[in-house]
Coordinates of C-alpha atoms in Angstrom, one line a residue:
X264 CA 15.2 16.7 7.5
X265 CA 16.0 13.0 7.1
X266 CA 15.5 10.0 9.3
X267 CA 15.8 6.4 8.3
X268 CA 17.4 3.1 9.2
X269 CA 17.8 -0.1 7.1
X270 CA 18.2 -3.7 7.7
X271 CA 21.7 -5.2 7.1
X272 CA 21.2 -6.6 3.6
X273 CA 24.4 -5.1 2.2
X274 CA 26.8 -7.1 0.1
X275 CA 26.5 -9.5 -2.8
X276 CA 23.9 -12.2 -3.3
X277 CA 24.9 -15.7 -4.3
X278 CA 24.5 -16.5 -8.0
X279 CA 21.3 -18.4 -8.8
X280 CA 22.1 -22.1 -8.5
X281 CA 18.8 -23.6 -9.7
X282 CA 15.8 -24.8 -7.7
X283 CA 13.6 -22.4 -5.7
X284 CA 14.7 -18.9 -6.7
X285 CA 13.5 -17.5 -3.4
X286 CA 15.5 -20.1 -1.3
X287 CA 18.3 -17.6 -0.4
X288 CA 16.2 -14.5 -0.5
X289 CA 17.0 -12.2 2.5
X290 CA 14.4 -10.4 4.5
X291 CA 13.5 -9.5 8.1
X292 CA 10.5 -8.7 10.2
X293 CA 9.8 -5.0 9.8
X294 CA 7.7 -2.9 12.2
X295 CA 5.7 -1.0 9.5
X296 CA 4.6 -3.6 7.0
X297 CA 1.1 -3.9 8.5
X298 CA 0.4 -0.3 7.4
X299 CA -1.2 0.7 4.1
X300 CA 1.0 0.5 1.0
X301 CA 0.6 4.0 -0.3
X302 CA 2.2 3.0 -3.6
X303 CA -0.5 0.4 -4.3
X304 CA -1.7 0.6 -7.9
X305 CA -5.2 -0.2 -6.7
X306 CA -5.2 3.1 -4.9
X307 CA -4.1 4.9 -8.1
X308 CA -0.3 4.9 -7.7
X309 CA 1.9 4.9 -10.7
X310 CA 5.5 5.3 -11.9
X311 CA 5.2 8.3 -14.1
X312 CA 8.7 8.8 -15.3
X313 CA 12.3 7.3 -15.3
X314 CA 15.5 8.5 -16.9
X315 CA 16.3 5.0 -18.2
X316 CA 14.4 1.6 -18.4
X317 CA 16.5 -0.1 -21.0
X318 CA 16.3 -3.7 -19.7
X319 CA 13.1 -3.6 -17.7
X320 CA 10.1 -1.3 -17.5
X321 CA 9.6 1.1 -14.6
X322 CA 6.0 0.1 -14.2
X323 CA 7.1 -3.3 -12.7
X324 CA 8.1 -1.5 -9.5
X325 CA 4.5 -1.4 -8.3
X326 CA 3.1 -4.8 -9.3
X327 CA 1.3 -6.1 -6.2
X328 CA 2.6 -9.7 -6.5
X329 CA 6.1 -10.7 -5.6
X330 CA 8.7 -10.6 -8.4
X331 CA 8.8 -13.6 -10.8
X332 CA 12.0 -15.1 -12.1
X333 CA 12.4 -17.3 -15.2
X334 CA 16.1 -18.2 -15.7
X335 CA 15.4 -19.1 -19.4
X336 CA 13.6 -15.9 -20.3
X337 CA 15.8 -13.7 -22.6
X338 CA 15.0 -11.1 -25.1
X339 CA 16.8 -9.0 -27.8
X340 CA 18.2 -6.7 -25.1
X341 CA 19.2 -9.4 -22.6
X342 CA 17.8 -11.1 -19.6
X343 CA 14.1 -10.3 -19.0
X344 CA 13.7 -9.2 -15.4
X345 CA 10.6 -8.6 -13.4
X346 CA 11.5 -5.1 -12.1
X347 CA 13.0 -1.8 -13.2
X348 CA 16.4 -2.2 -14.6
X349 CA 18.7 0.4 -16.3
X350 CA 21.7 0.0 -18.6
X351 CA 25.2 0.0 -17.2
X352 CA 26.5 3.5 -16.7
X353 CA 30.0 4.4 -18.1
X354 CA 32.4 7.2 -17.8
X355 CA 33.2 10.0 -20.3
X356 CA 36.2 8.5 -22.1
X357 CA 39.1 6.2 -22.4
X358 CA 40.9 7.7 -19.4
X359 CA 37.7 7.9 -17.3
X360 CA 35.8 4.7 -17.9
X361 CA 33.9 4.7 -14.6
X362 CA 30.9 6.9 -13.8
X363 CA 31.5 9.7 -11.3
X364 CA 30.1 9.5 -7.8
X365 CA 27.1 11.8 -8.6
X366 CA 25.9 9.7 -11.6
X367 CA 22.6 7.9 -10.9
X368 CA 19.3 6.7 -12.3
X369 CA 15.9 7.8 -11.0
X370 CA 12.2 7.1 -11.2
X371 CA 9.3 9.3 -10.2
X372 CA 6.5 7.6 -8.3
X373 CA 3.0 9.0 -7.7
X374 CA 1.5 7.7 -4.5
X375 CA -2.0 6.3 -4.7
X376 CA -3.1 8.5 -1.8
X377 CA -1.4 11.4 0.0
X378 CA 0.1 10.2 3.2
X379 CA 2.7 10.1 6.0
X380 CA 5.3 7.6 5.2
X381 CA 6.5 5.3 8.0
X382 CA 8.6 2.8 6.2
X383 CA 9.9 1.8 2.7
X384 CA 11.0 -1.5 1.2
X385 CA 13.3 -1.5 -1.8
X386 CA 13.1 -5.0 -3.0
X387 CA 15.9 -6.3 -5.2
X388 CA 14.5 -9.9 -5.5
X389 CA 16.4 -11.8 -8.3
X390 CA 18.8 -8.9 -8.9
X391 CA 21.9 -10.7 -7.8
X392 CA 24.8 -9.2 -9.8
X393 CA 22.9 -6.3 -11.3
X394 CA 21.4 -4.4 -8.3
X395 CA 22.4 -0.8 -7.4
X396 CA 25.3 -0.2 -5.1
X397 CA 23.1 2.2 -3.0
X398 CA 19.7 3.9 -3.1
X399 CA 18.3 7.2 -1.9
X400 CA 14.7 8.4 -1.8
X401 CA 13.2 11.9 -1.8
X402 CA 9.6 13.0 -1.3
X403 CA 7.5 16.0 -2.2
X404 CA 3.9 17.3 -1.8
X405 CA 2.3 18.4 -5.1
X406 CA -1.0 17.9 -7.0
X407 CA -1.6 14.2 -7.5
X408 CA -2.1 14.9 -11.2
X409 CA 1.3 16.7 -11.5
X410 CA 3.3 15.9 -14.6
X411 CA 7.0 14.9 -14.6
X412 CA 7.8 18.4 -15.8
X413 CA 5.9 19.9 -12.9
X414 CA 7.8 17.8 -10.4
X415 CA 11.2 18.3 -11.9
X416 CA 10.8 22.1 -12.2
X417 CA 13.0 24.5 -10.3
X418 CA 11.6 25.5 -7.0
X419 CA 9.9 22.2 -6.1
X420 CA 11.0 21.2 -2.6
X421 CA 12.2 17.6 -2.2
X422 CA 12.8 16.2 1.2
X423 CA 15.3 13.3 1.6
X424 CA 13.6 10.6 3.6
X425 CA 16.1 7.8 2.9
X426 CA 19.7 9.1 2.6
X427 CA 22.1 7.3 0.2
X428 CA 22.5 3.9 1.7
X429 CA 24.1 0.7 0.5
X430 CA 21.7 -2.1 -0.3
X431 CA 22.0 -5.9 -0.9
X432 CA 21.0 -7.9 -3.9
X433 CA 18.1 -10.4 -3.8
X434 CA 16.8 -8.9 -0.6
X435 CA 13.9 -6.9 0.9
X436 CA 15.9 -3.8 2.0
X437 CA 13.8 -2.0 4.7
X438 CA 14.0 1.6 5.8
X439 CA 12.1 3.2 8.6
X440 CA 11.1 6.9 8.0
X441 CA 10.4 9.4 10.8
X442 CA 9.5 12.5 8.8
X443 CA 6.0 13.4 10.0
X444 CA 4.9 15.2 6.8
X445 CA 2.3 14.6 4.1
X446 CA 3.7 13.6 0.7
X447 CA 2.3 12.8 -2.7
X448 CA 5.3 11.8 -4.8
X449 CA 8.7 10.0 -4.4
X450 CA 11.9 10.1 -6.4
X451 CA 13.7 6.7 -6.1
X452 CA 17.4 7.1 -7.0
X453 CA 19.7 4.2 -7.6
X454 CA 23.5 4.8 -7.5
X455 CA 24.9 4.4 -10.1
X456 CA 22.6 2.1 -12.0
X457 CA 21.1 -1.4 -11.8
X458 CA 17.7 -2.9 -11.0
X459 CA 15.0 -2.9 -8.3
X460 CA 12.2 -5.4 -8.4
X461 CA 9.5 -3.8 -6.2
X462 CA 9.0 -0.7 -4.2
X463 CA 6.6 -0.7 -1.2
X464 CA 5.8 2.6 0.6
X465 CA 4.0 1.9 4.0
X466 CA 2.3 4.7 5.9
X467 CA -1.0 6.4 6.8
X468 CA -3.4 8.0 4.3
X469 CA -3.7 11.8 4.8
X470 CA -6.7 12.9 2.6
X471 CA -7.4 16.4 1.5
X472 CA -10.0 17.8 3.9
X473 CA -11.2 20.4 1.3
X474 CA -11.9 17.6 -1.2
X475 CA -13.9 15.6 1.3
X476 CA -15.8 18.7 2.4
X477 CA -16.9 19.4 -1.1
X478 CA -18.0 15.8 -1.6
X479 CA -20.2 16.1 1.5
X480 CA -21.3 12.5 1.6
X481 CA -18.5 9.9 1.0
X482 CA -17.3 6.5 2.2
X483 CA -16.0 7.2 5.7
X484 CA -14.1 4.0 6.0
X485 CA -12.6 3.8 2.5
X486 CA -8.8 3.3 2.4
X487 CA -8.3 6.2 -0.1
X488 CA -10.2 8.5 2.2
X489 CA -8.2 7.7 5.3
X490 CA -10.1 4.8 6.8
X491 CA -8.1 2.0 8.4
X492 CA -8.4 -1.6 9.8
X493 CA -7.5 -1.5 13.5
X494 CA -7.9 -5.2 14.3
X495 CA -9.6 -8.4 13.2
X496 CA -10.3 -11.8 14.6
X497 CA -8.8 -13.8 11.7
X498 CA -6.7 -13.1 8.7
X499 CA -6.1 -16.7 7.6
X500 CA -7.0 -16.6 3.9
X501 CA -6.9 -12.9 3.1
X502 CA -6.5 -9.5 4.7
X503 CA -9.5 -7.5 6.0
X504 CA -7.8 -4.4 4.5
X505 CA -9.2 -5.7 1.2
X506 CA -12.7 -4.8 2.3
X507 CA -11.9 -1.1 2.1
X508 CA -10.0 -1.0 -1.1
X509 CA -11.4 0.9 -4.1
X510 CA -13.7 -0.8 -6.6
X511 CA -15.4 -4.1 -6.6
X512 CA -13.8 -7.4 -5.7
X513 CA -12.7 -9.3 -8.9
X514 CA -11.9 -12.7 -7.4
X515 CA -12.3 -14.7 -4.2
X516 CA -9.0 -13.6 -2.5
X517 CA -9.7 -10.0 -3.2
X518 CA -11.9 -9.8 -0.1
X519 CA -11.6 -10.9 3.6
X520 CA -12.1 -14.7 4.3
X521 CA -11.6 -16.5 7.6
X522 CA -10.8 -20.1 8.3
X523 CA -13.7 -22.4 9.3
X524 CA -14.7 -22.1 12.9
X525 CA -15.1 -25.2 15.1
X526 CA -16.4 -23.4 18.1
X527 CA -19.5 -21.2 18.9
X528 CA -17.8 -17.9 18.4
X529 CA -17.9 -15.5 15.5
X530 CA -15.4 -13.4 13.4
X531 CA -15.1 -9.6 13.2
X532 CA -13.2 -6.6 11.9
X533 CA -12.8 -3.3 13.7
X534 CA -12.3 -0.2 11.6
X535 CA -11.4 3.4 12.4
X536 CA -13.1 6.1 10.3
X537 CA -11.2 8.9 8.7
X538 CA -12.5 11.2 11.5
X539 CA -15.7 11.5 13.5
X540 CA -18.6 11.1 11.2
X541 CA -22.2 9.8 10.9
X542 CA -23.0 6.8 8.7
X543 CA -26.3 6.9 6.8
X544 CA -26.1 4.1 4.3
X545 CA -24.2 0.8 4.4
X546 CA -23.1 -1.6 1.6
X547 CA -21.9 -5.2 2.5
X548 CA -20.7 -7.0 -0.6
X549 CA -20.0 -10.7 -0.7
X550 CA -18.9 -10.8 -4.4
X551 CA -17.1 -14.0 -5.4
X552 CA -17.7 -15.5 -2.0
X553 CA -20.2 -18.2 -3.1
X554 CA -19.8 -21.2 -0.8
X555 CA -17.9 -19.3 1.9
X556 CA -19.6 -16.0 2.4
X557 CA -20.6 -14.9 5.9
X558 CA -24.1 -16.2 6.9
X559 CA -25.1 -13.1 8.9
X560 CA -23.6 -9.7 9.7
X561 CA -24.2 -7.0 12.3
X562 CA -22.6 -3.5 12.6
X563 CA -21.7 -1.6 15.7
X564 CA -20.3 1.9 16.2
X565 CA -18.2 3.6 18.9
X566 CA -17.1 7.1 19.6
X567 CA -13.8 8.3 21.1
X568 CA -14.1 8.6 24.8
X569 CA -16.7 5.9 25.1
X570 CA -16.3 2.2 25.8
X571 CA -19.8 1.4 24.6
X572 CA -20.7 -0.1 21.3
X573 CA -24.0 1.0 19.7
X574 CA -25.8 -1.2 17.3
X575 CA -26.0 0.3 13.8
X576 CA -27.3 -2.7 11.9
X577 CA -28.9 -5.7 13.7
X578 CA -27.8 -9.3 12.8
X579 CA -29.0 -9.6 9.2
X580 CA -28.8 -12.6 6.8
X581 CA -26.4 -12.3 3.9
X582 CA -26.6 -13.9 0.5
X583 CA -23.5 -15.2 -1.4
X584 CA -22.0 -13.1 -4.2
X585 CA -24.4 -10.2 -3.6
X586 CA -24.3 -6.5 -2.8
X587 CA -26.5 -5.8 0.3
X588 CA -27.6 -2.2 1.0
X589 CA -29.1 -0.8 4.2
X590 CA -30.2 2.6 5.4
X591 CA -29.3 3.2 9.1
X592 CA -29.9 5.8 11.7
X593 CA -26.9 8.2 11.9
X594 CA -24.9 8.1 15.1
X595 CA -21.7 10.1 15.6
X596 CA -18.8 7.6 15.7
X597 CA -15.1 7.2 15.1
X598 CA -15.0 3.4 15.0
X599 CA -17.1 0.7 13.4
X600 CA -17.1 -3.1 14.0
X601 CA -18.6 -5.7 11.7
X602 CA -19.4 -9.0 13.2
X603 CA -20.0 -11.9 10.9
X604 CA -21.7 -15.2 11.9
X605 CA -20.3 -17.7 12.3
X606 CA -17.3 -17.3 9.9
X607 CA -16.6 -16.9 6.2
X608 CA -16.1 -13.5 4.7
X609 CA -17.1 -10.4 2.9
X610 CA -15.5 -8.7 -0.1
X611 CA -16.2 -5.0 0.6
X612 CA -17.7 -2.7 3.2
X613 CA -18.9 0.8 2.3
X614 CA -20.0 3.3 5.0
X615 CA -21.6 6.3 3.3
X616 CA -22.0 9.4 5.4
X617 CA -20.4 12.7 6.3
X618 CA -18.0 14.2 8.9
X619 CA -19.4 15.9 11.9
X620 CA -18.3 19.5 12.6
X621 CA -15.8 18.1 15.2
X622 CA -14.5 15.5 12.8
X623 CA -14.0 18.0 10.0
X624 CA -12.1 20.4 12.3
X625 CA -9.8 17.6 13.7
X626 CA -9.0 16.4 10.2
X627 CA -8.2 19.9 9.0
X628 CA -6.0 20.6 12.0
X629 CA -4.1 17.3 11.5
X630 CA -3.5 18.0 7.8
X631 CA -2.2 21.5 8.5
X632 CA 0.3 20.0 11.1
X633 CA 1.8 17.6 8.6
X634 CA 1.8 19.9 5.5

């Protein structure tokens, strides 16, 4: 089962001519890049193996920031590239100097959370004469702690989600994926060799219902548990998705911050919980937001089938750079909205609670459908 399409970034990139190295970088608007990057290292993703990384390490594939290029940076093995780059493949002898069609390099990627993949970007930024001729991508479902040997063992089922497709150099090569299945690992193949700067894997988190059931109480809106941001009033300085990332914020732009309001309105974020649940305890963290934290916040919940929002936390004053904790009355809900007044930001939102019987049943049914 395969289904994908790519943008038209085939063909050579121009040699670097100095100046801004991104000036001739090729990209397009893609319909899936607002989804969660399942290969985000902050969720626990990693590149666990590669058959070759002679020129540049495989771990560079998942660095969150765009690839950096320093034209003067060389090492003992050659040009230092910010990506994964393999040596040049050769044939078997004097009469067969070229690699055969089946020759290729590969890397194994563990997703940060199991999920349904909707789109992939194979970014060849700054790889102009050394990018692969084509790529293909396979996916499988396994234990998140599986070793490379486990994944490469006979009998492991791999599904091709991106068939072998020509790609372009110095470009964000995008592929839509229409395989409605839950995966945990990818195998990125480059044919026959070359370099890839970054890999982004966009989709929807599909958590393990059994794991959440054993936990009992957990963060119902956490990204790693399947919570999502549905909408927000403002994304000017940073994304509201940051508010449901794992761990504590480590700097100001690691949270959600809005522009300064010049009207009498307020800003807000609307979230969808992993499934119907009841929230019992709330954490609103304003870490590193010292002169620009929200002044006040209120929380509201809504259940599927209802247009009414029920107040969970009344408008409450917030302190800068502080973790605020509140106990609330549990109300069955599938959505939560935080309103901040008048503007500013928060770094994290934690909604501790548990699934209702209906929510647990729906989550289990959905997981079985995509497994």
